[in-house]
Amino acid sequence: MRKPFIAANWKMNKTLSETQEFISKFIPEVKDVSAVDIAIAPPFTSLALAAEQLKNTNVMVASQDVFYEEKGAYTGEVSPVMLVDTGCKYVIIGHSERRQYFNETDDIVNKKIRAAKKTGLGIIFCIGESLEEREAGKTFDILQREIEKGLEGIDPENMVIAYEPIWAIGTGKTASAEQAQEVHEYIRNKLNILYGKKSENLRIIYGGSVTPENIDLLMYCKDLDGALVGGASLKIESFTRIVKFRKVK
Ligand code: PEP
């Protein structure tokens, strides 16, 4: 049985005081949730504060990105060791917004995963196709390439795969439960080919306009082990409801 994993991706949102307010109100809401792993990925500026507030709670801190070098003259970048130092447990790597706006290639994503894993950080590895690619029938080709290149030479331990169809991110268009299940099943088979028995513990989560209204149905899908939540994670009420999903048909 894989424990569900639900993570908030705040993207470039929330100042220090907004982070503090959110977390102080969110912790009591979810303190009794033990059946779900919960993580929040605030912007870099809020990481240390969030980690301090979340110490000894059931909510982990994640980073939204990382650089692959350990240290040096890389203005503006943050290393895996620095993330561990702030109290981060996970890092999101390969988010489509990084691939799209910051030219992150599969090769860069692979280097980041390698570097982050060396420090023991858990990885939330994002993959997904664009609308154009889906309409051209290339969904599985894209996912195959992203998985094979992104995970080349990588041990699967402490890895979460996030399937995030680009056309569903921030658009209000969620993949239907059937569409999500079809792709999650494909990814699970692919991971099984790559990692054999070890792949059984890997969680495959869904991201793309997840809301309190659609989480229950999505979580009913056999191969869907959680969610990466953008917009709906910015409000305490909606993120709490997502974390407290109920499986329904
Ligand atoms: C995301 O950024 O990972 C995401 C899924 O965003 P949203 O929930 O807003 O679509």
Short mmCIF file of C-alpha atoms and ligand atoms in Angstrom, two decimals:
data_model
loop_
_atom_site.label_atom_id
_atom_site.label_comp_id
_atom_site.label_asym_id
_atom_site.label_seq_id
_atom_site.Cartn_x
_atom_site.Cartn_y
_atom_site.Cartn_z
CA MET A 1 0.00 0.00 0.00
CA ARG A 2 1.43 3.38 -0.97
CA LYS A 3 0.71 6.25 1.40
CA PRO A 4 -0.86 9.18 -0.49
CA PHE A 5 1.37 12.21 -0.96
CA ILE A 6 -0.17 15.67 -1.33
CA ALA A 7 2.04 18.68 -1.94
CA ALA A 8 1.36 22.40 -2.29
CA ASN A 9 3.31 24.26 -4.96
CA TRP A 10 2.96 27.92 -4.08
CA LYS A 11 5.02 29.04 -7.08
CA MET A 12 5.95 32.76 -6.86
CA ASN A 13 3.36 33.54 -4.19
CA LYS A 14 3.37 34.56 -0.52
CA THR A 15 5.63 36.89 1.42
CA LEU A 16 7.13 35.95 4.77
CA SER A 17 4.16 37.25 6.73
CA GLU A 18 1.70 35.49 4.41
CA THR A 19 3.67 32.25 4.78
CA GLN A 20 3.65 32.58 8.55
CA GLU A 21 -0.07 33.26 8.66
CA PHE A 22 -0.95 30.38 6.34
CA ILE A 23 1.15 27.83 8.19
CA SER A 24 0.05 28.84 11.66
CA LYS A 25 -3.60 28.39 10.65
CA PHE A 26 -3.03 25.30 8.50
CA ILE A 27 -1.19 23.17 11.08
CA PRO A 28 -4.15 22.83 13.49
CA GLU A 29 -6.45 21.95 10.57
CA VAL A 30 -4.36 18.94 9.52
CA LYS A 31 -2.64 17.87 12.72
CA ASP A 32 -4.70 14.68 12.94
CA VAL A 33 -4.10 13.61 9.35
CA SER A 34 -1.77 10.64 9.59
CA ALA A 35 -2.79 8.68 6.49
CA VAL A 36 -1.37 11.23 4.03
CA ASP A 37 2.15 12.65 3.57
CA ILE A 38 1.77 16.41 3.28
CA ALA A 39 4.33 18.90 1.95
CA ILE A 40 4.37 22.63 1.22
CA ALA A 41 6.74 24.18 -1.33
CA PRO A 42 6.93 27.92 -0.67
CA PRO A 43 9.28 30.25 -2.58
CA PHE A 44 12.99 30.17 -1.59
CA THR A 45 12.61 33.27 0.58
CA SER A 46 10.10 31.50 2.85
CA LEU A 47 11.83 28.12 3.13
CA ALA A 48 13.68 28.66 6.41
CA LEU A 49 10.69 30.26 8.09
CA ALA A 50 8.34 27.51 6.91
CA ALA A 51 10.77 24.81 8.03
CA GLU A 52 11.02 26.38 11.48
CA GLN A 53 7.24 26.60 11.82
CA LEU A 54 6.71 23.07 10.55
CA LYS A 55 9.33 21.45 12.77
CA ASN A 56 7.78 18.56 14.76
CA THR A 57 4.56 18.66 12.73
CA ASN A 58 3.16 16.23 10.16
CA VAL A 59 3.82 18.67 7.29
CA MET A 60 7.12 18.68 5.37
CA VAL A 61 8.82 21.51 3.55
CA ALA A 62 9.73 21.19 -0.11
CA SER A 63 11.61 23.48 -2.46
CA GLN A 64 10.28 24.40 -5.91
CA ASP A 65 13.67 24.03 -7.59
CA VAL A 66 17.39 23.53 -7.00
CA PHE A 67 20.66 23.93 -8.89
CA TYR A 68 22.95 20.98 -9.62
CA GLU A 69 26.28 22.39 -8.45
CA GLU A 70 27.35 22.19 -4.81
CA LYS A 71 28.62 25.78 -4.53
CA GLY A 72 30.49 28.49 -6.39
CA ALA A 73 30.01 31.34 -8.82
CA TYR A 74 26.42 30.68 -9.90
CA THR A 75 24.68 33.95 -9.15
CA GLY A 76 21.09 33.52 -8.09
CA GLU A 77 21.21 29.75 -7.68
CA VAL A 78 20.59 27.58 -4.61
CA SER A 79 22.36 24.26 -3.98
CA PRO A 80 20.92 21.01 -2.61
CA VAL A 81 23.02 21.33 0.57
CA MET A 82 21.52 24.78 1.18
CA LEU A 83 18.02 23.30 0.90
CA VAL A 84 18.82 20.54 3.38
CA ASP A 85 20.29 23.20 5.65
CA THR A 86 16.99 25.11 5.71
CA GLY A 87 15.10 21.94 6.69
CA CYS A 88 13.75 20.92 3.28
CA LYS A 89 12.79 17.28 2.85
CA TYR A 90 11.75 17.33 -0.80
CA VAL A 91 12.48 19.29 -3.95
CA ILE A 92 10.32 19.68 -7.05
CA ILE A 93 12.41 19.10 -10.18
CA GLY A 94 11.40 19.45 -13.83
CA HIS A 95 8.20 21.44 -13.31
CA SER A 96 6.78 22.39 -16.72
CA GLU A 97 7.08 26.09 -15.88
CA ARG A 98 10.84 25.58 -15.37
CA ARG A 99 11.07 23.62 -18.62
CA GLN A 100 8.98 26.21 -20.50
CA TYR A 101 10.19 29.58 -19.16
CA PHE A 102 13.72 28.71 -18.03
CA ASN A 103 14.72 26.32 -20.81
CA GLU A 104 15.26 23.33 -18.57
CA THR A 105 16.09 20.32 -20.69
CA ASP A 106 15.85 16.64 -19.74
CA ASP A 107 19.62 16.72 -19.28
CA ILE A 108 19.45 19.60 -16.77
CA VAL A 109 16.57 17.89 -14.96
CA ASN A 110 18.64 14.70 -14.71
CA LYS A 111 21.64 16.62 -13.32
CA LYS A 112 19.43 18.30 -10.73
CA ILE A 113 17.92 15.00 -9.63
CA ARG A 114 21.39 13.43 -9.31
CA ALA A 115 22.71 16.35 -7.27
CA ALA A 116 19.68 16.55 -4.98
CA LYS A 117 19.66 12.80 -4.35
CA LYS A 118 23.28 12.90 -3.18
CA THR A 119 22.16 15.00 -0.22
CA GLY A 120 19.25 12.69 0.63
CA LEU A 121 16.51 15.06 -0.52
CA GLY A 122 13.31 13.42 -1.71
CA ILE A 123 12.47 14.27 -5.31
CA ILE A 124 9.14 15.30 -6.81
CA PHE A 125 9.93 14.68 -10.48
CA CYS A 126 7.46 16.38 -12.85
CA ILE A 127 6.58 15.17 -16.32
CA GLY A 128 3.73 15.91 -18.69
CA GLU A 129 2.68 16.65 -22.24
CA SER A 130 1.41 19.86 -23.84
CA LEU A 131 -2.02 20.13 -25.48
CA GLU A 132 -0.40 20.12 -28.92
CA GLU A 133 1.48 16.92 -28.06
CA ARG A 134 -1.66 15.26 -26.70
CA GLU A 135 -3.68 16.21 -29.76
CA ALA A 136 -0.95 14.85 -32.00
CA GLY A 137 -1.17 11.52 -30.16
CA LYS A 138 2.34 11.95 -28.71
CA THR A 139 1.51 11.83 -24.98
CA PHE A 140 3.20 8.50 -24.29
CA ASP A 141 6.24 9.32 -26.46
CA ILE A 142 6.83 12.52 -24.50
CA LEU A 143 6.41 10.80 -21.15
CA GLN A 144 8.70 7.97 -22.20
CA ARG A 145 11.42 10.45 -23.20
CA GLU A 146 11.05 12.52 -20.03
CA ILE A 147 11.14 9.43 -17.82
CA GLU A 148 14.04 7.72 -19.57
CA LYS A 149 16.22 10.83 -19.82
CA GLY A 150 15.23 12.40 -16.51
CA LEU A 151 15.77 9.22 -14.53
CA GLU A 152 18.87 7.96 -16.35
CA GLY A 153 21.24 6.47 -13.78
CA ILE A 154 18.96 7.43 -10.88
CA ASP A 155 18.05 5.17 -7.97
CA PRO A 156 14.29 5.40 -7.36
CA GLU A 157 14.45 5.62 -3.58
CA ASN A 158 12.50 8.54 -2.08
CA MET A 159 11.17 9.61 -5.45
CA VAL A 160 7.67 10.82 -6.25
CA ILE A 161 6.63 11.14 -9.89
CA ALA A 162 4.21 13.98 -10.63
CA TYR A 163 2.21 13.61 -13.83
CA GLU A 164 1.23 17.15 -14.76
CA PRO A 165 -0.35 17.57 -18.19
CA ILE A 166 0.74 21.09 -19.17
CA TRP A 167 -2.70 21.87 -20.61
CA ALA A 168 -4.22 21.31 -17.17
CA ILE A 169 -1.82 23.45 -15.12
CA GLY A 170 -3.37 26.69 -13.95
CA THR A 171 -6.03 26.49 -16.66
CA GLY A 172 -8.98 25.16 -14.68
CA LYS A 173 -9.06 22.19 -17.10
CA THR A 174 -8.42 19.03 -15.10
CA ALA A 175 -7.66 15.73 -16.75
CA SER A 176 -10.68 13.48 -16.34
CA ALA A 177 -10.26 10.58 -13.93
CA GLU A 178 -10.09 8.26 -16.97
CA GLN A 179 -7.41 10.35 -18.69
CA ALA A 180 -5.37 10.54 -15.49
CA GLN A 181 -5.73 6.82 -14.76
CA GLU A 182 -4.69 5.88 -18.30
CA VAL A 183 -1.47 7.87 -18.03
CA HIS A 184 -0.71 6.85 -14.44
CA GLU A 185 -1.05 3.21 -15.46
CA TYR A 186 1.37 3.82 -18.32
CA ILE A 187 3.87 5.48 -15.95
CA ARG A 188 3.53 2.65 -13.43
CA ASN A 189 4.30 0.08 -16.12
CA LYS A 190 7.23 2.13 -17.32
CA LEU A 191 8.64 2.40 -13.79
CA ASN A 192 8.18 -1.32 -13.37
CA ILE A 193 10.29 -1.94 -16.49
CA LEU A 194 12.96 0.47 -15.23
CA TYR A 195 13.09 -0.51 -11.57
CA GLY A 196 11.33 -3.85 -11.15
CA LYS A 197 10.10 -4.57 -7.65
CA LYS A 198 11.53 -1.32 -6.28
CA SER A 199 9.01 0.60 -8.38
CA GLU A 200 6.08 -0.69 -6.32
CA ASN A 201 6.75 1.86 -3.57
CA LEU A 202 7.03 4.81 -5.95
CA ARG A 203 4.15 7.21 -5.71
CA ILE A 204 2.72 8.70 -8.88
CA ILE A 205 0.80 11.86 -8.12
CA TYR A 206 -1.36 14.02 -10.40
CA GLY A 207 -1.11 17.78 -10.88
CA GLY A 208 -3.22 20.14 -12.99
CA SER A 209 -6.08 22.23 -11.63
CA VAL A 210 -6.73 19.95 -8.65
CA THR A 211 -9.47 21.44 -6.47
CA PRO A 212 -11.67 20.41 -3.52
CA GLU A 213 -14.32 19.61 -6.14
CA ASN A 214 -12.32 17.08 -8.16
CA ILE A 215 -9.85 15.57 -5.66
CA ASP A 216 -12.18 12.83 -4.39
CA LEU A 217 -12.82 11.42 -7.83
CA LEU A 218 -9.17 11.67 -8.85
CA MET A 219 -8.03 9.86 -5.70
CA TYR A 220 -10.37 7.00 -6.54
CA CYS A 221 -8.16 6.13 -9.55
CA LYS A 222 -6.24 2.95 -8.90
CA ASP A 223 -2.82 4.25 -9.93
CA LEU A 224 -3.12 7.78 -8.57
CA ASP A 225 -1.24 8.21 -5.29
CA GLY A 226 -1.75 11.86 -4.48
CA ALA A 227 -1.61 15.36 -5.92
CA LEU A 228 0.64 18.32 -6.61
CA VAL A 229 -1.55 21.36 -6.11
CA GLY A 230 -0.86 24.89 -7.37
CA GLY A 231 -3.64 27.49 -7.25
CA ALA A 232 -5.88 25.64 -4.80
CA SER A 233 -3.02 25.29 -2.30
CA LEU A 234 -2.86 29.04 -1.70
CA LYS A 235 -6.02 29.05 0.42
CA ILE A 236 -6.09 27.22 3.73
CA GLU A 237 -9.66 26.01 3.31
CA SER A 238 -9.21 24.53 -0.13
CA PHE A 239 -5.83 22.93 0.55
CA THR A 240 -7.13 21.44 3.81
CA ARG A 241 -10.10 19.92 1.99
CA ILE A 242 -7.77 18.45 -0.65
CA VAL A 243 -5.53 16.92 2.01
CA LYS A 244 -8.66 15.48 3.67
CA PHE A 245 -9.94 13.90 0.44
CA ARG A 246 -12.52 11.13 0.50
CA LYS A 247 -12.39 8.49 -2.19
CA VAL A 248 -15.61 8.37 -4.20
CA LYS A 249 -16.66 6.65 -7.42
C1 PEP B 1 1.39 23.03 -10.42
O1 PEP B 1 1.89 24.12 -10.52
O2 PEP B 1 2.12 22.06 -10.17
C2 PEP B 1 -0.06 22.91 -10.59
C3 PEP B 1 -0.55 21.71 -10.71
O3 PEP B 1 -0.79 24.06 -10.63
P1 PEP B 1 -2.41 24.19 -10.62
O4 PEP B 1 -2.90 23.30 -9.54
O5 PEP B 1 -2.67 25.62 -10.36
O6 PEP B 1 -2.88 23.73 -11.96
#
